[in-house]
Coordinates of C-alpha atoms in Angstrom, one line a residue:
Chain A
X1 CA -68.1 20.0 76.5
X2 CA -70.7 21.0 73.8
X3 CA -68.3 22.8 71.5
X4 CA -67.0 21.7 68.1
X5 CA -64.6 18.8 68.3
X6 CA -62.1 17.6 65.7
X7 CA -60.1 14.4 65.5
X8 CA -57.2 13.9 65.3
X9 CA -55.5 17.0 66.6
X10 CA -52.3 16.2 64.8
X11 CA -51.5 14.0 61.9
X12 CA -48.1 13.3 60.3
X13 CA -48.1 11.4 57.1
X14 CA -45.9 10.6 54.2
X15 CA -46.4 12.1 50.8
X16 CA -48.8 10.0 48.7
X17 CA -50.8 8.6 51.7
X18 CA -54.5 9.3 52.3
X19 CA -55.7 11.0 55.4
X20 CA -59.2 11.5 56.9
X21 CA -60.2 14.0 59.5
X22 CA -63.4 14.1 61.5
X23 CA -65.4 17.0 62.8
X24 CA -68.3 16.8 65.3
X25 CA -70.3 20.1 65.3
X26 CA -72.3 21.6 68.0
X27 CA -75.3 19.3 68.1
X28 CA -78.1 21.6 67.1
X29 CA -76.1 23.4 64.4
X30 CA -77.3 22.8 60.8
X31 CA -74.3 24.2 59.0
X32 CA -70.8 22.8 59.0
X33 CA -67.8 24.4 57.4
X34 CA -64.2 23.3 56.6
X35 CA -61.4 25.8 56.4
X36 CA -57.6 25.5 55.8
X37 CA -55.2 27.8 57.6
X38 CA -51.5 28.2 56.8
X39 CA -48.9 30.1 58.8
X40 CA -49.5 33.9 58.8
X41 CA -52.9 33.7 57.1
X42 CA -56.5 33.7 58.1
X43 CA -58.7 30.6 57.6
X44 CA -59.5 30.0 53.9
X45 CA -62.9 28.5 53.1
X46 CA -62.9 25.0 51.6
X47 CA -66.5 23.8 51.7
X48 CA -69.7 23.8 53.7
X49 CA -72.8 21.7 54.4
X50 CA -76.3 22.6 55.2
X51 CA -77.5 19.5 57.0
X52 CA -76.2 16.7 54.8
X53 CA -76.1 18.6 51.6
X54 CA -72.8 20.0 50.4
X55 CA -73.7 23.4 49.0
X56 CA -70.5 25.0 48.1
X57 CA -66.9 24.1 47.3
X58 CA -64.0 26.4 47.0
X59 CA -61.6 26.2 44.0
X60 CA -59.0 25.4 46.6
X61 CA -60.7 22.1 47.0
X62 CA -58.9 20.0 44.4
X63 CA -60.2 16.6 43.3
X64 CA -58.0 15.0 45.8
X65 CA -60.2 16.4 48.6
X66 CA -63.6 15.1 49.4
X67 CA -65.9 15.9 52.3
X68 CA -69.0 14.2 53.5
X69 CA -71.7 14.8 56.1
X70 CA -73.8 11.6 55.6
X71 CA -76.4 12.1 58.4
X72 CA -76.2 15.8 58.8
X73 CA -74.2 15.5 62.0
X74 CA -70.5 14.8 61.9
X75 CA -68.4 15.4 58.9
X76 CA -65.2 13.9 57.4
X77 CA -62.6 15.5 55.2
X78 CA -60.4 13.1 53.2
X79 CA -57.3 14.1 51.3
X80 CA -56.0 11.5 48.9
X81 CA -52.4 11.2 47.6
X82 CA -51.3 13.9 50.0
X83 CA -48.7 16.5 48.9
X84 CA -46.3 18.6 51.0
X85 CA -48.4 21.6 50.0
X86 CA -51.3 20.1 51.9
X87 CA -49.5 20.7 55.2
X88 CA -51.7 23.1 57.1
X89 CA -54.2 23.4 60.0
X90 CA -57.6 22.1 58.9
X91 CA -60.4 23.9 60.8
X92 CA -64.0 22.9 61.2
X93 CA -66.7 25.3 62.2
X94 CA -70.5 25.0 62.7
X95 CA -73.3 27.4 62.9
X96 CA -77.1 27.6 63.3
X97 CA -78.5 29.4 60.3
X98 CA -82.1 30.2 61.0
X99 CA -84.5 30.4 58.2
X100 CA -84.7 34.0 57.0
X101 CA -81.7 35.1 59.0
X102 CA -78.9 36.9 57.3
X103 CA -76.3 36.4 59.9
X104 CA -74.2 33.3 60.5
X105 CA -71.9 33.1 63.5
X106 CA -69.5 30.3 63.1
X107 CA -67.9 28.5 66.0
X108 CA -64.6 26.7 65.4
X109 CA -63.1 23.5 66.6
X110 CA -59.5 23.2 67.7
X111 CA -58.3 22.1 64.3
X112 CA -56.3 19.2 62.9
X113 CA -52.7 20.1 62.1
X114 CA -51.5 18.1 59.1
X115 CA -47.8 17.6 58.3
X116 CA -47.0 15.9 55.1
X117 CA -43.3 14.7 54.9
Chain B
X1 CA -58.1 38.3 45.9
X2 CA -57.8 39.5 49.5
X3 CA -61.2 41.0 50.2
X4 CA -60.5 41.4 53.9
X5 CA -57.3 43.0 55.0
X6 CA -55.6 43.5 58.4
X7 CA -52.7 45.7 57.6
X8 CA -51.0 45.5 61.0
X9 CA -49.5 42.1 61.6
X10 CA -48.7 43.0 65.2
X11 CA -49.7 45.5 67.9
X12 CA -48.2 46.0 71.4
X13 CA -50.1 47.8 74.1
X14 CA -49.5 48.4 77.8
X15 CA -51.9 46.8 80.3
X16 CA -54.8 49.1 81.1
X17 CA -54.6 51.0 77.9
X18 CA -56.8 50.8 74.8
X19 CA -56.1 48.3 72.0
X20 CA -57.4 49.2 68.6
X21 CA -57.3 46.6 65.9
X22 CA -58.2 47.6 62.4
X23 CA -59.7 45.8 59.4
X24 CA -60.6 46.9 55.8
X25 CA -62.7 45.2 53.3
X26 CA -63.4 45.7 49.6
X27 CA -66.6 43.8 48.9
X28 CA -69.6 46.0 49.5
X29 CA -71.8 42.9 49.6
X30 CA -70.5 42.0 53.0
X31 CA -73.3 42.5 55.5
X32 CA -72.0 40.8 58.7
X33 CA -68.7 41.3 60.4
X34 CA -67.1 39.3 63.1
X35 CA -63.9 39.3 65.2
X36 CA -62.3 36.1 66.4
X37 CA -59.5 35.6 68.8
X38 CA -57.0 32.8 68.5
X39 CA -54.5 31.3 70.9
X40 CA -51.7 29.0 69.8
X41 CA -52.8 25.4 69.1
X42 CA -56.5 26.3 69.3
X43 CA -59.2 27.2 66.8
X44 CA -60.5 30.7 66.5
X45 CA -62.9 31.7 69.2
X46 CA -65.8 34.0 68.4
X47 CA -65.5 37.4 70.1
X48 CA -68.0 39.9 68.8
X49 CA -70.0 40.7 65.7
X50 CA -71.8 43.5 64.0
X51 CA -74.5 43.7 61.3
X52 CA -74.2 46.2 58.5
X53 CA -77.3 48.0 59.8
X54 CA -75.4 49.1 62.9
X55 CA -72.3 51.2 63.3
X56 CA -71.4 50.0 66.8
X57 CA -71.7 47.0 69.0
X58 CA -70.4 46.7 72.5
X59 CA -69.9 43.7 74.8
X60 CA -68.1 44.4 78.0
X61 CA -64.5 45.5 77.3
X62 CA -64.9 44.9 73.6
X63 CA -66.5 47.3 71.1
X64 CA -66.7 46.9 67.3
X65 CA -67.1 49.9 65.1
X66 CA -68.2 49.7 61.5
X67 CA -67.8 52.5 58.9
X68 CA -69.5 51.3 55.8
X69 CA -68.7 54.2 53.7
X70 CA -65.0 53.6 54.4
X71 CA -65.4 49.8 54.3
X72 CA -63.6 49.8 57.6
X73 CA -64.1 48.1 61.0
X74 CA -62.2 48.2 64.2
X75 CA -62.2 46.4 67.5
X76 CA -61.5 48.4 70.6
X77 CA -60.5 46.6 73.8
X78 CA -60.4 48.7 76.9
X79 CA -58.9 48.2 79.3
X80 CA -56.5 45.8 77.8
X81 CA -55.3 42.8 79.9
X82 CA -52.4 40.5 79.5
X83 CA -54.8 37.6 78.9
X84 CA -56.0 39.4 75.7
X85 CA -52.7 38.6 74.1
X86 CA -53.6 36.5 71.1
X87 CA -54.0 36.7 67.3
X88 CA -57.2 38.6 66.3
X89 CA -58.9 37.8 63.0
X90 CA -61.6 39.9 61.4
X91 CA -64.1 38.2 59.2
X92 CA -66.7 39.5 56.8
X93 CA -69.7 37.6 55.5
X94 CA -72.1 37.8 52.6
X95 CA -74.7 35.1 52.3
X96 CA -72.7 31.9 52.5
X97 CA -69.3 33.4 51.9
X98 CA -67.1 34.3 54.8
X99 CA -63.6 35.8 54.3
X100 CA -60.9 36.3 56.9
X101 CA -58.1 38.7 57.3
X102 CA -54.6 37.5 57.9
X103 CA -54.7 38.4 61.6
X104 CA -53.1 40.9 64.0
X105 CA -51.0 39.6 66.9
X106 CA -51.8 41.6 70.0
X107 CA -49.4 41.6 72.9
X108 CA -50.5 43.3 76.1
X109 CA -47.6 44.0 78.3
X110 CA -48.0 44.0 82.1

């Protein structure tokens, strides 16, 4: 399977604990995105990487959130001191943004569902 | 600020008939539009897209129409099949910014 994969698929944690999620993009894709989705809403952008560089962060991404893509391949999203409001589906997507291209089709992974008790 | 809106949270259609899902946007800078389909417990799956230089793109049973002056796009599925039952999200993109609508749940009844 050469699609986007995410691990774990489900995570239950207690408030105040730290959690880390992993995303493996489609191998030749240079862009990697993180989104958060809550019930009844579409995905909300959190941050994205072009290769290993983190180019943009949403204001939704508080200082408790950090994302890395150290070698330009897989990425991790860490949430420190989790709060109940962090409960959501965390989606990763990747795309191949060709130089000079204005279009960017993102392909999503299955998501990690986080429940903070 | 909800820049992409799907005003119908749900739609029910008989098998074999046409499904029309609608989407409105407010940001005139959006130049690329996509539709994603989502089944429960899965991530969104890319379905079809359209660039702002076109007004129609067709792929099999799926056609996306774009009306730039009205800032409106729609997805037509014909004929609808029970396997099309899912939540459909429209998305609009400008440079590095992609925004999603809240989704429309399509139910195709046999």
